[in-house]
């Protein structure tokens, strides 16, 4: 796997939660959404995606339901919960603080 | 907070593991299929797309594992820990076996006693609403918790304001006439509402009816389940049949349920109703009944006591002749039933709890020593990346395995002991304590066992961690022998040993006191020579021996035949033999003393033949014994010292006269004083008693006592045969030698059981305490090998080295014994109800057991001290 699209640690959860903010999605949909929204810069490895989803489920930030897709296949759709929405806010502000910090460091360089 | 939420989800996942995996598989398959579709749409061949999707997805198994790890409890790692724990234990079987054995002993003993305590003291009686049942007594001169007279009972029943119902019971031995002859069977007289008050109905037939208290008294009989089975084969058509008891044909009207028992009068084969026409029932001074009553809703025991005390006062005024000075007593029925054994059980429970404490401390100590030798292993695991939690979990797991094995075996041992111990008791005594045979692994016991196990588990999981280098990996890997931690451990270990020794001392002191008390009891002055005495009781049918002459003829014939048995040196007859009980009592007045209304002196009365005192080995103080003419020509009596003292003060009773109250009957001239004979139980004070010639008040119920020059037990079957040859309808019972009868009497039995059990527990405690001390001293010596080597290299003598070790041990022993003595003095009160003529702070006993413990402990420390002295300084220093 190419190293270039490695995510910053902790950002995967943030990305997943963000994509789920608009609408419930299944795992593949989440991966696709992240890829598209980042103009194909960020690729979520399946190897990280599913464990991450399980972690979010356990925390109660997302909930999962089996539904039918447009193509009439059964898929597990993940929905953001109220706690997840709150968590997203927290993570987002933390992330922005970090980005800002990194930005300041890079500016000085 | 989130972990609290997470936990139930994890638990759900643990049980829905299959579903979890299936869903994950399906989800991943869906993902791959979608990716494949995308590739195909992008122009790839179907096959290429399939592989590309697989590739991009990566190792599916690894992926699943990662998801599993997040959601799972890591069952696999628990199993790993468990397997490792087992391996560790197998590697040191000595440690494992010792630890488990100690735990099993401690838990087994404690749980077994707890099961008895639960059955006797915790579990409610098996009657309807048992909390409202109370026992009623009259308090009279003879005792504060005495029987009630029939007429007083009738008044209480009518006039009380506290009870729904009041009923009476009294144990009675029936003579049962059967085709094989006459035998004595146990039973009870009750008032007709007795079973109703208890809230029990017969399983077959009917209860007694109200008229069976009066007009029809004594005509109906109810069988116990056991006698229905044994005597009547459990036949249903038994109702309406008759059975001849005491020469009266009675109709069987019912059978009690199998599980029904009423401890105060058990064993009971036949229940019938109290005869209101008997001579005793007509006299207010004849106390022969016990009361049981059901409290009205909301009435407390003290309130009921106030009520019956008020009644007693009222009766006192109404019948001053008979009721002067009489009070009343009310106790919860539970207390009436388990009163005697309660203090013993409580003491044993405390004793076994202490033993369990020692056992726990000992195992904790063993774990400490072992954790010391595992320092390196743990440090190594830490260095290889094991987290602190994981290492802690390892010890938690090992503790669980240890406690699990120990508790399971302990529970097994306890349930075995609970079943076996009651069987070791004489059947009649066990019948009087039916709750003991009902003991078993109840929910209470299971809960208690679980609590003990949980506590032990926490202790054993935490203890090794005290000493482990969870953080300091480097220090753990290097030799930790000289670290300060060694000293900490030694201190902790030493405190534990002091605790063990103190507890052992406490238990030993208790056992010592109980043993001394047993000795005192068995050596109480009985006034007779108990060796070589064979005894048998006989009961002829009152209808056959219906005149005094016939009874006297029977007595003469029995004595004549008994005297000619081989080895018999003398034979005698008495209505009741020594140590059988203080009753019956007679009321009398001493002639020539001023009489106030209500004066009725009471003393035990015995009818005896002239050779009686000589045969049992009693000594006359003054005056003469009876002659063959006494009782026929003149009416005489011999009094014991207690009676002479109590009723005649300093004056000489010989030549004085006494008269039975009620004015009937002859006056008796006192012709002699005999040294006190213990007529009641061993632990009862000797009461005033007087003896009259058998011929003066003859009857067909009496006991024969023989003094033999050979084995007294071998006479017993011959005595029974003699009686059967004379008259097969004479019932023969209570065949025993005097020594056996003393040994097996209830107070001796209870004392002996308590002493044996407590002694057993104390012995185990002594062993465990001494082993613990040995462990600590041996460990301390092994830790100080280098130091000892240096000392010796610098010129220390071997004797001074071993002296140093012994001094350390002696300090621990001293503190332990001192604390133990202080503890036993502080808790002495607990033992008081069990002790007979031994003060709970008996100095000699305390000193004796302290000496035993001290010697045992010194012996245990001698070995390591000797080893310390034989350290080779060259090797000790080279071992660096």
PDB file of N, CA and C in Angstrom, chain B residues 136-149 285-291 329 582-585 602 687:
ATOM      1  N   UNK B 136     -44.359 -21.105  76.726  1.00  0.00           N
ATOM      2  CA  UNK B 136     -44.806 -20.547  78.007  1.00  0.00           C
ATOM      3  C   UNK B 136     -44.297 -21.413  79.156  1.00  0.00           C
ATOM      4  N   UNK B 137     -43.886 -20.764  80.225  1.00  0.00           N
ATOM      5  CA  UNK B 137     -43.385 -21.479  81.392  1.00  0.00           C
ATOM      6  C   UNK B 137     -43.884 -20.774  82.639  1.00  0.00           C
ATOM      7  N   UNK B 138     -43.868 -21.509  83.754  1.00  0.00           N
ATOM      8  CA  UNK B 138     -44.081 -20.858  85.029  1.00  0.00           C
ATOM      9  C   UNK B 138     -42.731 -20.764  85.707  1.00  0.00           C
ATOM     10  N   UNK B 139     -42.514 -19.673  86.416  1.00  0.00           N
ATOM     11  CA  UNK B 139     -41.277 -19.625  87.199  1.00  0.00           C
ATOM     12  C   UNK B 139     -41.658 -19.893  88.645  1.00  0.00           C
ATOM     13  N   UNK B 140     -41.132 -20.985  89.157  1.00  0.00           N
ATOM     14  CA  UNK B 140     -41.451 -21.396  90.525  1.00  0.00           C
ATOM     15  C   UNK B 140     -40.145 -21.623  91.271  1.00  0.00           C
ATOM     16  N   UNK B 141     -40.260 -22.045  92.502  1.00  0.00           N
ATOM     17  CA  UNK B 141     -39.067 -22.213  93.330  1.00  0.00           C
ATOM     18  C   UNK B 141     -38.053 -23.150  92.667  1.00  0.00           C
ATOM     19  N   UNK B 142     -38.538 -24.180  91.972  1.00  0.00           N
ATOM     20  CA  UNK B 142     -37.637 -25.184  91.401  1.00  0.00           C
ATOM     21  C   UNK B 142     -36.860 -24.646  90.205  1.00  0.00           C
ATOM     22  N   UNK B 143     -37.329 -23.559  89.612  1.00  0.00           N
ATOM     23  CA  UNK B 143     -36.608 -23.031  88.464  1.00  0.00           C
ATOM     24  C   UNK B 143     -37.382 -21.927  87.802  1.00  0.00           C
ATOM     25  N   UNK B 144     -36.672 -21.020  87.111  1.00  0.00           N
ATOM     26  CA  UNK B 144     -37.330 -19.870  86.499  1.00  0.00           C
ATOM     27  C   UNK B 144     -38.036 -20.216  85.191  1.00  0.00           C
ATOM     28  N   UNK B 145     -37.780 -21.415  84.652  1.00  0.00           N
ATOM     29  CA  UNK B 145     -38.355 -21.779  83.361  1.00  0.00           C
ATOM     30  C   UNK B 145     -38.929 -23.169  83.526  1.00  0.00           C
ATOM     31  N   UNK B 146     -39.983 -23.245  84.362  1.00  0.00           N
ATOM     32  CA  UNK B 146     -40.459 -24.550  84.782  1.00  0.00           C
ATOM     33  C   UNK B 146     -41.800 -24.877  84.138  1.00  0.00           C
ATOM     34  N   UNK B 147     -42.213 -26.145  84.329  1.00  0.00           N
ATOM     35  CA  UNK B 147     -43.484 -26.595  83.772  1.00  0.00           C
ATOM     36  C   UNK B 147     -44.658 -25.848  84.405  1.00  0.00           C
ATOM     37  N   UNK B 148     -45.783 -25.906  83.702  1.00  0.00           N
ATOM     38  CA  UNK B 148     -47.016 -25.263  84.159  1.00  0.00           C
ATOM     39  C   UNK B 148     -47.942 -26.347  84.688  1.00  0.00           C
ATOM     40  N   UNK B 149     -48.729 -26.035  85.706  1.00  0.00           N
ATOM     41  CA  UNK B 149     -49.693 -27.022  86.183  1.00  0.00           C
ATOM     42  C   UNK B 149     -50.951 -26.939  85.323  1.00  0.00           C
ATOM     43  N   UNK B 285     -50.195 -27.612  92.354  1.00  0.00           N
ATOM     44  CA  UNK B 285     -48.766 -27.637  92.644  1.00  0.00           C
ATOM     45  C   UNK B 285     -48.046 -28.681  91.796  1.00  0.00           C
ATOM     46  N   UNK B 286     -48.795 -29.440  91.010  1.00  0.00           N
ATOM     47  CA  UNK B 286     -48.150 -30.465  90.187  1.00  0.00           C
ATOM     48  C   UNK B 286     -47.849 -29.878  88.810  1.00  0.00           C
ATOM     49  N   UNK B 287     -46.599 -29.495  88.605  1.00  0.00           N
ATOM     50  CA  UNK B 287     -46.203 -28.834  87.360  1.00  0.00           C
ATOM     51  C   UNK B 287     -45.653 -29.879  86.396  1.00  0.00           C
ATOM     52  N   UNK B 288     -46.392 -30.138  85.333  1.00  0.00           N
ATOM     53  CA  UNK B 288     -45.912 -31.193  84.423  1.00  0.00           C
ATOM     54  C   UNK B 288     -46.099 -30.860  82.951  1.00  0.00           C
ATOM     55  N   UNK B 289     -46.504 -29.617  82.618  1.00  0.00           N
ATOM     56  CA  UNK B 289     -46.788 -29.309  81.218  1.00  0.00           C
ATOM     57  C   UNK B 289     -45.964 -28.120  80.725  1.00  0.00           C
ATOM     58  N   UNK B 290     -45.648 -28.167  79.439  1.00  0.00           N
ATOM     59  CA  UNK B 290     -44.994 -27.031  78.808  1.00  0.00           C
ATOM     60  C   UNK B 290     -46.012 -26.346  77.900  1.00  0.00           C
ATOM     61  N   UNK B 291     -45.926 -25.030  77.793  1.00  0.00           N
ATOM     62  CA  UNK B 291     -46.902 -24.319  76.983  1.00  0.00           C
ATOM     63  C   UNK B 291     -46.332 -23.862  75.651  1.00  0.00           C
ATOM     64  N   UNK B 329     -42.977 -17.047  82.452  1.00  0.00           N
ATOM     65  CA  UNK B 329     -41.893 -16.767  81.512  1.00  0.00           C
ATOM     66  C   UNK B 329     -42.390 -17.041  80.101  1.00  0.00           C
ATOM     67  N   UNK B 582     -34.091 -34.524  88.140  1.00  0.00           N
ATOM     68  CA  UNK B 582     -34.416 -34.156  89.517  1.00  0.00           C
ATOM     69  C   UNK B 582     -35.843 -34.526  89.913  1.00  0.00           C
ATOM     70  N   UNK B 583     -36.724 -34.640  88.915  1.00  0.00           N
ATOM     71  CA  UNK B 583     -38.099 -34.977  89.234  1.00  0.00           C
ATOM     72  C   UNK B 583     -38.252 -36.450  89.550  1.00  0.00           C
ATOM     73  N   UNK B 584     -39.374 -36.899  90.073  1.00  0.00           N
ATOM     74  CA  UNK B 584     -40.475 -36.043  90.512  1.00  0.00           C
ATOM     75  C   UNK B 584     -40.207 -35.421  91.888  1.00  0.00           C
ATOM     76  N   UNK B 585     -40.913 -34.328  92.109  1.00  0.00           N
ATOM     77  CA  UNK B 585     -40.751 -33.627  93.383  1.00  0.00           C
ATOM     78  C   UNK B 585     -41.930 -33.936  94.293  1.00  0.00           C
ATOM     79  N   UNK B 602     -40.260 -28.130  98.669  1.00  0.00           N
ATOM     80  CA  UNK B 602     -40.223 -29.101  97.599  1.00  0.00           C
ATOM     81  C   UNK B 602     -38.898 -29.821  97.596  1.00  0.00           C
ATOM     82  N   UNK B 687     -29.807 -30.836  94.436  1.00  0.00           N
ATOM     83  CA  UNK B 687     -30.971 -30.255  95.104  1.00  0.00           C
ATOM     84  C   UNK B 687     -31.355 -31.095  96.312  1.00  0.00           C
TER      85      UNK B 687
END
